[in-house]
Amino acid sequence: MDLAFIIEKFSLVLLVFLISLGVAAYSTFFERKLAGWIQDRIGPNRAGPFGLLQPIADGVKMFLKEDFIPKNSDKWLFIIGPGISMFTALITSTIIPWGPPVEVFGRQVTLQIADFNIGILFIFGVVSMGVYGIMIGGWSSNNKYSLFGAIRASSQMISYELAMGISLITIILMSGGLSLNDILDHQKGINWNIFYQPLCFLIFFICSLAETNRAPFDLPECESELIGGYHTEYTSMKLGLFLFSEYVAMFISSAIISILFFGGYHFPGETYFVGNTLAIISILVFFAKTFFFVFIFMWIRWTIPRFRFDQLMHLGWKTLIPLAIINMMITGIIIAIYEGWF
Amino acid sequence: MTLELIAYILGGLTIGSALMVVLSNHPIRSVLYLVITFFFISGHFLLMNAQFLAIVNIIVYAGAIMVLFLFTLMLLNLNQSDEPNSKNYLSLSAIIGGGSLLLILIAALRDEFTFNEAIHENYSGLVENLGNTLFTKYLVPFEISSILFISAMVGAVLLAKRENQQID
Amino acid sequence: MESLTNRKKVVSNKPMTFIEKLYLPAIFSGMFITLKHMFKKKKTIKYPEETRVFAPVYRGQHVLKRDEQGRENCTACGLCAVACPAEAITMVANERKKGEEHLYREEKYAETYEINMLRCIFCGLCEEACPKEAIFLTDRIVPTEFERGEFIYGKDILVESIEERIDISKRQNTGKRGVV
C-alpha cells in the first residue's frame, strides 16, 4: 500500500463523486428542458447562456431557503433521512467500472474504485438500504402524508427488488460471476447481453424505474394525492438532498443498466485501438450509453402517467416476478444444454 | 495487530448498538439500532473474509426483514398510553432469565473465546467456496431448507388469495 | 330515435386482446408522440422581449380620462361603484369651486377616486356604466407589487396626465353597447 496508490484511489473517488454530482445537477436542468420540449415549450433559458447556470441558481435557492424542522418531528431522524438517501445513491458508484485501465504518469490506473467479487450483490445491498432514507424521513416528519409516502416507498421497493434480483440471476448465470468485471468481460465488442436477454432487460429496466422512484412509479411523492409524499415537511437543502439523490440514483442506475445489458464501455471495433486512446474512447462510449438511459428515464417520466397503487402491486407481483422466474428457468435450461448436462 | 484492534472496536460497537436496541424507548429507534447492529455484524463477516455472507446479511436482514419490521411499526399507533404497564416482577424475571442465558452461553463458549487472527486467511465465505460446500457437503440440509421455503411461500400465497366474494 | 349529428359512439366494454394486455405497443406509441413533440415548433413567447398582440377588447389597468381641454371627465356620480360586482371602486365627491373650471368638466368632481386592484376582476362594467366617458380599461398591464396597500390605486395613478394622453379609441367602440 504505497502513497501513489492512495493518491490514485483518493483522486478517483473525488473524481467519481464530482462527476456524479455534476451529472445529477445537469440532469435536473436537462429534465426541465426536456419536459419543456415535450410540452412544446422552451424550458429554462434565463440563467446564463441557454440557461446553463440554472442548476447553480437552483442550488443557491435551495441553500438560502428557510430551514424548517417541524415541532413534533424526531429531529435526529429528520436530519439523517435525506443524508441516507444521498449516501446510498452515491455509494453505488464505487463498484462501477468507468473504463479500461488508463496509464497516468507511468502507472496503470484501474477506473474502478473497488472491485468486489460480489459486485451485483453489493448493488442490491445498497439499493435495499436506499429505502431507509425515505422511510426515516417520512416517518420522522410526523405528518400523515409523509407516512403514507414512506409506507408506499417501502412496499414498492421490497416488491420490485424481488423481480430485479430474480431477473438478474440470468445475467449472473450467463457470465458466471457476480463481479461487474466478469459481466463486462463476457460482452466484449457487440456481444451485449441485451441480444440474449431482452426480457430480462425489460424487467430490470422497469424495476430500476421503480427503485429510483421515477415516474410512472413515483407514488411515494405523488403530489396529486400526498402533497409531496415523504418530503412534504422538508424544506431548504434537506429537500434539495432528497430531490438531488433521485437524480444521482438515476445516473448510477443508468450506468448499471448500460454495464449489465449494453456492454458498459465495450463497443464494436474496440480491437483497433490500444492504450490511452482506447481508454478515452471507451469512457466516452460508456458515458454516451449512460446518458442515453438517463434520457430514456426522463422521456418515460414525461410520457406515462403515474400508476395506481394496486396496479403497481399487480405489475410487480403478478407480472414481473413470474416473468422473471420463467426467464430464469429457461436460461438455466439452455445453459445446462449448452454445457452438455443432458 | 491492527486487524485485531479493528475486530475489538467493531465488537464493542456491535454490543453497544445491540444494547441500544433494548434500551431505546421507542420501537422505531430500536429497529433502526438493530439495522446498525446488522451492519456491524456484516463488518465482522468482512473481517473474516466472508464477503458473500456480509452482503447477504445486509440484503436479507437489514434490507428486507427490517424494512418489513419498520413498515409494521409505522402502521401501529404507538403512543405512550398504549404501552403495557411493565410490572416489577416481570422485569425481575426477565433479568433472571437473561442472566442465566448469558451464563449458559459463557459456559458453553468459554473455550472458544480466543480471537483467531489467522481467520482472515479463510476463504470459505466467498461465493464459489460457499456454493461448493452447500452443494456437496451440505446438499441434503440445503435442499430440505428449500422445501421449507417453498412450503412457506405456498402458505403465504394461500393466505393472500382472496376467496370468491359473494355480493348479496 | 334517429341521431341528428351522427357523432355518437357506442361504448363497448369488450375484453382486451393479448397484445393490448401487454400494454407495450400503447406505451411505445405514446413515447413516439412525445418524441415527435420534442422537435415541434415551440409555442413559447419570450415575454419581456416579445409581447403578444392584445385583442382590441383587452381589459387592463383603468384610466380616468380628461377631455380635450384637459379637464377631468369624472363627475363622481357613483354609477361605476354601483355597477362594480367586486365592489372595488370607492370615491368621495366634491363641489367644483370658482376658478377650478379648467380642472373639472362638470360642477361636481371626485375628490378621491380609488380602485382596489386586488378586488378588481377587470370585467369592464364600470366603463359600461359610466355616462360621462370618464373611465376606461386600457391595454396596460397592472404591475406586481409586494405590499397590499400599493394595490389601491388613487387618482394619482388613474387620471391620465395632460401631456401623455392614453389612447382608448379601440375601447370606445367596443365597450359601450349601442354606441357602435
JSON list of N, CA and C in Angstrom, two decimals, chain B residues 59-97:
[
{"chain": "B", "resi": 59, "resn": "ILE", "atom": "N", "xyz": [-28.48, -7.54, 2.74]},
{"chain": "B", "resi": 59, "resn": "ILE", "atom": "CA", "xyz": [-29.65, -7.54, 1.85]},
{"chain": "B", "resi": 59, "resn": "ILE", "atom": "C", "xyz": [-30.86, -8.13, 2.56]},
{"chain": "B", "resi": 60, "resn": "VAL", "atom": "N", "xyz": [-30.65, -9.33, 3.15]},
{"chain": "B", "resi": 60, "resn": "VAL", "atom": "CA", "xyz": [-31.80, -10.05, 3.67]},
{"chain": "B", "resi": 60, "resn": "VAL", "atom": "C", "xyz": [-32.29, -9.44, 4.98]},
{"chain": "B", "resi": 61, "resn": "TYR", "atom": "N", "xyz": [-31.37, -9.26, 5.93]},
{"chain": "B", "resi": 61, "resn": "TYR", "atom": "CA", "xyz": [-31.83, -8.81, 7.24]},
{"chain": "B", "resi": 61, "resn": "TYR", "atom": "C", "xyz": [-32.07, -7.31, 7.28]},
{"chain": "B", "resi": 62, "resn": "ALA", "atom": "N", "xyz": [-30.99, -6.55, 6.99]},
{"chain": "B", "resi": 62, "resn": "ALA", "atom": "CA", "xyz": [-31.14, -5.10, 7.10]},
{"chain": "B", "resi": 62, "resn": "ALA", "atom": "C", "xyz": [-32.04, -4.56, 6.00]},
{"chain": "B", "resi": 63, "resn": "GLY", "atom": "N", "xyz": [-31.94, -5.14, 4.80]},
{"chain": "B", "resi": 63, "resn": "GLY", "atom": "CA", "xyz": [-32.64, -4.56, 3.66]},
{"chain": "B", "resi": 63, "resn": "GLY", "atom": "C", "xyz": [-34.08, -4.99, 3.52]},
{"chain": "B", "resi": 64, "resn": "ALA", "atom": "N", "xyz": [-34.39, -6.22, 3.90]},
{"chain": "B", "resi": 64, "resn": "ALA", "atom": "CA", "xyz": [-35.75, -6.69, 3.66]},
{"chain": "B", "resi": 64, "resn": "ALA", "atom": "C", "xyz": [-36.53, -6.89, 4.95]},
{"chain": "B", "resi": 65, "resn": "ILE", "atom": "N", "xyz": [-35.97, -7.68, 5.86]},
{"chain": "B", "resi": 65, "resn": "ILE", "atom": "CA", "xyz": [-36.76, -8.03, 7.03]},
{"chain": "B", "resi": 65, "resn": "ILE", "atom": "C", "xyz": [-36.97, -6.83, 7.94]},
{"chain": "B", "resi": 66, "resn": "MET", "atom": "N", "xyz": [-35.91, -6.03, 8.10]},
{"chain": "B", "resi": 66, "resn": "MET", "atom": "CA", "xyz": [-36.04, -4.87, 8.97]},
{"chain": "B", "resi": 66, "resn": "MET", "atom": "C", "xyz": [-36.95, -3.82, 8.36]},
{"chain": "B", "resi": 67, "resn": "VAL", "atom": "N", "xyz": [-36.96, -3.74, 7.02]},
{"chain": "B", "resi": 67, "resn": "VAL", "atom": "CA", "xyz": [-37.89, -2.81, 6.37]},
{"chain": "B", "resi": 67, "resn": "VAL", "atom": "C", "xyz": [-39.32, -3.22, 6.68]},
{"chain": "B", "resi": 68, "resn": "LEU", "atom": "N", "xyz": [-39.56, -4.55, 6.66]},
{"chain": "B", "resi": 68, "resn": "LEU", "atom": "CA", "xyz": [-40.90, -5.02, 6.99]},
{"chain": "B", "resi": 68, "resn": "LEU", "atom": "C", "xyz": [-41.25, -4.70, 8.44]},
{"chain": "B", "resi": 69, "resn": "PHE", "atom": "N", "xyz": [-40.27, -4.88, 9.33]},
{"chain": "B", "resi": 69, "resn": "PHE", "atom": "CA", "xyz": [-40.50, -4.55, 10.74]},
{"chain": "B", "resi": 69, "resn": "PHE", "atom": "C", "xyz": [-40.90, -3.08, 10.87]},
{"chain": "B", "resi": 70, "resn": "LEU", "atom": "N", "xyz": [-40.10, -2.24, 10.20]},
{"chain": "B", "resi": 70, "resn": "LEU", "atom": "CA", "xyz": [-40.32, -0.81, 10.26]},
{"chain": "B", "resi": 70, "resn": "LEU", "atom": "C", "xyz": [-41.70, -0.47, 9.70]},
{"chain": "B", "resi": 71, "resn": "PHE", "atom": "N", "xyz": [-42.02, -1.14, 8.61]},
{"chain": "B", "resi": 71, "resn": "PHE", "atom": "CA", "xyz": [-43.30, -0.96, 7.94]},
{"chain": "B", "resi": 71, "resn": "PHE", "atom": "C", "xyz": [-44.45, -1.22, 8.91]},
{"chain": "B", "resi": 72, "resn": "THR", "atom": "N", "xyz": [-44.38, -2.36, 9.60]},
{"chain": "B", "resi": 72, "resn": "THR", "atom": "CA", "xyz": [-45.45, -2.71, 10.53]},
{"chain": "B", "resi": 72, "resn": "THR", "atom": "C", "xyz": [-45.49, -1.73, 11.70]},
{"chain": "B", "resi": 73, "resn": "LEU", "atom": "N", "xyz": [-44.30, -1.38, 12.21]},
{"chain": "B", "resi": 73, "resn": "LEU", "atom": "CA", "xyz": [-44.27, -0.49, 13.37]},
{"chain": "B", "resi": 73, "resn": "LEU", "atom": "C", "xyz": [-44.82, 0.88, 13.03]},
{"chain": "B", "resi": 74, "resn": "MET", "atom": "N", "xyz": [-44.55, 1.33, 11.79]},
{"chain": "B", "resi": 74, "resn": "MET", "atom": "CA", "xyz": [-45.06, 2.65, 11.40]},
{"chain": "B", "resi": 74, "resn": "MET", "atom": "C", "xyz": [-46.57, 2.65, 11.30]},
{"chain": "B", "resi": 75, "resn": "LEU", "atom": "N", "xyz": [-47.14, 1.48, 10.94]},
{"chain": "B", "resi": 75, "resn": "LEU", "atom": "CA", "xyz": [-48.59, 1.42, 10.82]},
{"chain": "B", "resi": 75, "resn": "LEU", "atom": "C", "xyz": [-49.27, 1.35, 12.17]},
{"chain": "B", "resi": 76, "resn": "LEU", "atom": "N", "xyz": [-48.54, 0.87, 13.19]},
{"chain": "B", "resi": 76, "resn": "LEU", "atom": "CA", "xyz": [-49.14, 0.80, 14.52]},
{"chain": "B", "resi": 76, "resn": "LEU", "atom": "C", "xyz": [-49.14, 2.19, 15.12]},
{"chain": "B", "resi": 77, "resn": "ASN", "atom": "N", "xyz": [-50.18, 2.47, 15.87]},
{"chain": "B", "resi": 77, "resn": "ASN", "atom": "CA", "xyz": [-50.25, 3.77, 16.52]},
{"chain": "B", "resi": 77, "resn": "ASN", "atom": "C", "xyz": [-49.62, 3.65, 17.91]},
{"chain": "B", "resi": 78, "resn": "LEU", "atom": "N", "xyz": [-48.33, 3.90, 17.96]},
{"chain": "B", "resi": 78, "resn": "LEU", "atom": "CA", "xyz": [-47.61, 3.64, 19.20]},
{"chain": "B", "resi": 78, "resn": "LEU", "atom": "C", "xyz": [-47.55, 4.91, 20.03]},
{"chain": "B", "resi": 79, "resn": "ASN", "atom": "N", "xyz": [-48.51, 5.08, 20.89]},
{"chain": "B", "resi": 79, "resn": "ASN", "atom": "CA", "xyz": [-48.45, 6.21, 21.81]},
{"chain": "B", "resi": 79, "resn": "ASN", "atom": "C", "xyz": [-47.92, 5.75, 23.15]},
{"chain": "B", "resi": 80, "resn": "GLN", "atom": "N", "xyz": [-47.66, 6.73, 23.99]},
{"chain": "B", "resi": 80, "resn": "GLN", "atom": "CA", "xyz": [-47.17, 6.40, 25.32]},
{"chain": "B", "resi": 80, "resn": "GLN", "atom": "C", "xyz": [-48.23, 5.62, 26.10]},
{"chain": "B", "resi": 81, "resn": "SER", "atom": "N", "xyz": [-49.51, 5.98, 25.86]},
{"chain": "B", "resi": 81, "resn": "SER", "atom": "CA", "xyz": [-50.57, 5.38, 26.65]},
{"chain": "B", "resi": 81, "resn": "SER", "atom": "C", "xyz": [-50.80, 3.92, 26.28]},
{"chain": "B", "resi": 82, "resn": "ASP", "atom": "N", "xyz": [-50.40, 3.55, 25.07]},
{"chain": "B", "resi": 82, "resn": "ASP", "atom": "CA", "xyz": [-50.64, 2.19, 24.64]},
{"chain": "B", "resi": 82, "resn": "ASP", "atom": "C", "xyz": [-49.68, 1.18, 25.25]},
{"chain": "B", "resi": 83, "resn": "GLU", "atom": "N", "xyz": [-48.59, 1.69, 25.81]},
{"chain": "B", "resi": 83, "resn": "GLU", "atom": "CA", "xyz": [-47.59, 0.75, 26.28]},
{"chain": "B", "resi": 83, "resn": "GLU", "atom": "C", "xyz": [-48.09, 0.00, 27.50]},
{"chain": "B", "resi": 84, "resn": "PRO", "atom": "N", "xyz": [-47.87, -1.30, 27.50]},
{"chain": "B", "resi": 84, "resn": "PRO", "atom": "CA", "xyz": [-48.33, -2.08, 28.66]},
{"chain": "B", "resi": 84, "resn": "PRO", "atom": "C", "xyz": [-47.55, -1.70, 29.91]},
{"chain": "B", "resi": 85, "resn": "ASN", "atom": "N", "xyz": [-48.25, -1.69, 31.03]},
{"chain": "B", "resi": 85, "resn": "ASN", "atom": "CA", "xyz": [-47.54, -1.38, 32.27]},
{"chain": "B", "resi": 85, "resn": "ASN", "atom": "C", "xyz": [-46.62, -2.53, 32.62]},
{"chain": "B", "resi": 86, "resn": "SER", "atom": "N", "xyz": [-45.35, -2.25, 32.63]},
{"chain": "B", "resi": 86, "resn": "SER", "atom": "CA", "xyz": [-44.42, -3.32, 32.96]},
{"chain": "B", "resi": 86, "resn": "SER", "atom": "C", "xyz": [-44.36, -3.45, 34.48]},
{"chain": "B", "resi": 87, "resn": "LYS", "atom": "N", "xyz": [-44.76, -4.62, 34.93]},
{"chain": "B", "resi": 87, "resn": "LYS", "atom": "CA", "xyz": [-44.77, -4.83, 36.38]},
{"chain": "B", "resi": 87, "resn": "LYS", "atom": "C", "xyz": [-43.37, -5.18, 36.85]},
{"chain": "B", "resi": 88, "resn": "ASN", "atom": "N", "xyz": [-43.15, -4.97, 38.10]},
{"chain": "B", "resi": 88, "resn": "ASN", "atom": "CA", "xyz": [-41.80, -5.16, 38.64]},
{"chain": "B", "resi": 88, "resn": "ASN", "atom": "C", "xyz": [-41.36, -6.61, 38.55]},
{"chain": "B", "resi": 89, "resn": "TYR", "atom": "N", "xyz": [-42.32, -7.51, 38.86]},
{"chain": "B", "resi": 89, "resn": "TYR", "atom": "CA", "xyz": [-41.88, -8.92, 38.86]},
{"chain": "B", "resi": 89, "resn": "TYR", "atom": "C", "xyz": [-41.54, -9.38, 37.45]},
{"chain": "B", "resi": 90, "resn": "LEU", "atom": "N", "xyz": [-42.19, -8.75, 36.44]},
{"chain": "B", "resi": 90, "resn": "LEU", "atom": "CA", "xyz": [-41.88, -9.11, 35.05]},
{"chain": "B", "resi": 90, "resn": "LEU", "atom": "C", "xyz": [-40.42, -8.77, 34.73]},
{"chain": "B", "resi": 91, "resn": "SER", "atom": "N", "xyz": [-40.02, -7.55, 35.11]},
{"chain": "B", "resi": 91, "resn": "SER", "atom": "CA", "xyz": [-38.65, -7.15, 34.79]},
{"chain": "B", "resi": 91, "resn": "SER", "atom": "C", "xyz": [-37.67, -7.99, 35.59]},
{"chain": "B", "resi": 92, "resn": "LEU", "atom": "N", "xyz": [-38.07, -8.32, 36.82]},
{"chain": "B", "resi": 92, "resn": "LEU", "atom": "CA", "xyz": [-37.19, -9.15, 37.65]},
{"chain": "B", "resi": 92, "resn": "LEU", "atom": "C", "xyz": [-36.96, -10.50, 36.99]},
{"chain": "B", "resi": 93, "resn": "SER", "atom": "N", "xyz": [-38.08, -11.11, 36.55]},
{"chain": "B", "resi": 93, "resn": "SER", "atom": "CA", "xyz": [-37.94, -12.44, 35.92]},
{"chain": "B", "resi": 93, "resn": "SER", "atom": "C", "xyz": [-37.17, -12.34, 34.61]},
{"chain": "B", "resi": 94, "resn": "ALA", "atom": "N", "xyz": [-37.34, -11.20, 33.90]},
{"chain": "B", "resi": 94, "resn": "ALA", "atom": "CA", "xyz": [-36.59, -11.03, 32.65]},
{"chain": "B", "resi": 94, "resn": "ALA", "atom": "C", "xyz": [-35.11, -10.96, 32.93]},
{"chain": "B", "resi": 95, "resn": "ILE", "atom": "N", "xyz": [-34.76, -10.25, 34.01]},
{"chain": "B", "resi": 95, "resn": "ILE", "atom": "CA", "xyz": [-33.34, -10.13, 34.34]},
{"chain": "B", "resi": 95, "resn": "ILE", "atom": "C", "xyz": [-32.77, -11.50, 34.69]},
{"chain": "B", "resi": 96, "resn": "ILE", "atom": "N", "xyz": [-33.53, -12.28, 35.49]},
{"chain": "B", "resi": 96, "resn": "ILE", "atom": "CA", "xyz": [-33.05, -13.61, 35.89]},
{"chain": "B", "resi": 96, "resn": "ILE", "atom": "C", "xyz": [-32.88, -14.49, 34.66]},
{"chain": "B", "resi": 97, "resn": "GLY", "atom": "N", "xyz": [-33.91, -14.46, 33.78]},
{"chain": "B", "resi": 97, "resn": "GLY", "atom": "CA", "xyz": [-33.86, -15.31, 32.58]},
{"chain": "B", "resi": 97, "resn": "GLY", "atom": "C", "xyz": [-32.69, -14.94, 31.69]}
]
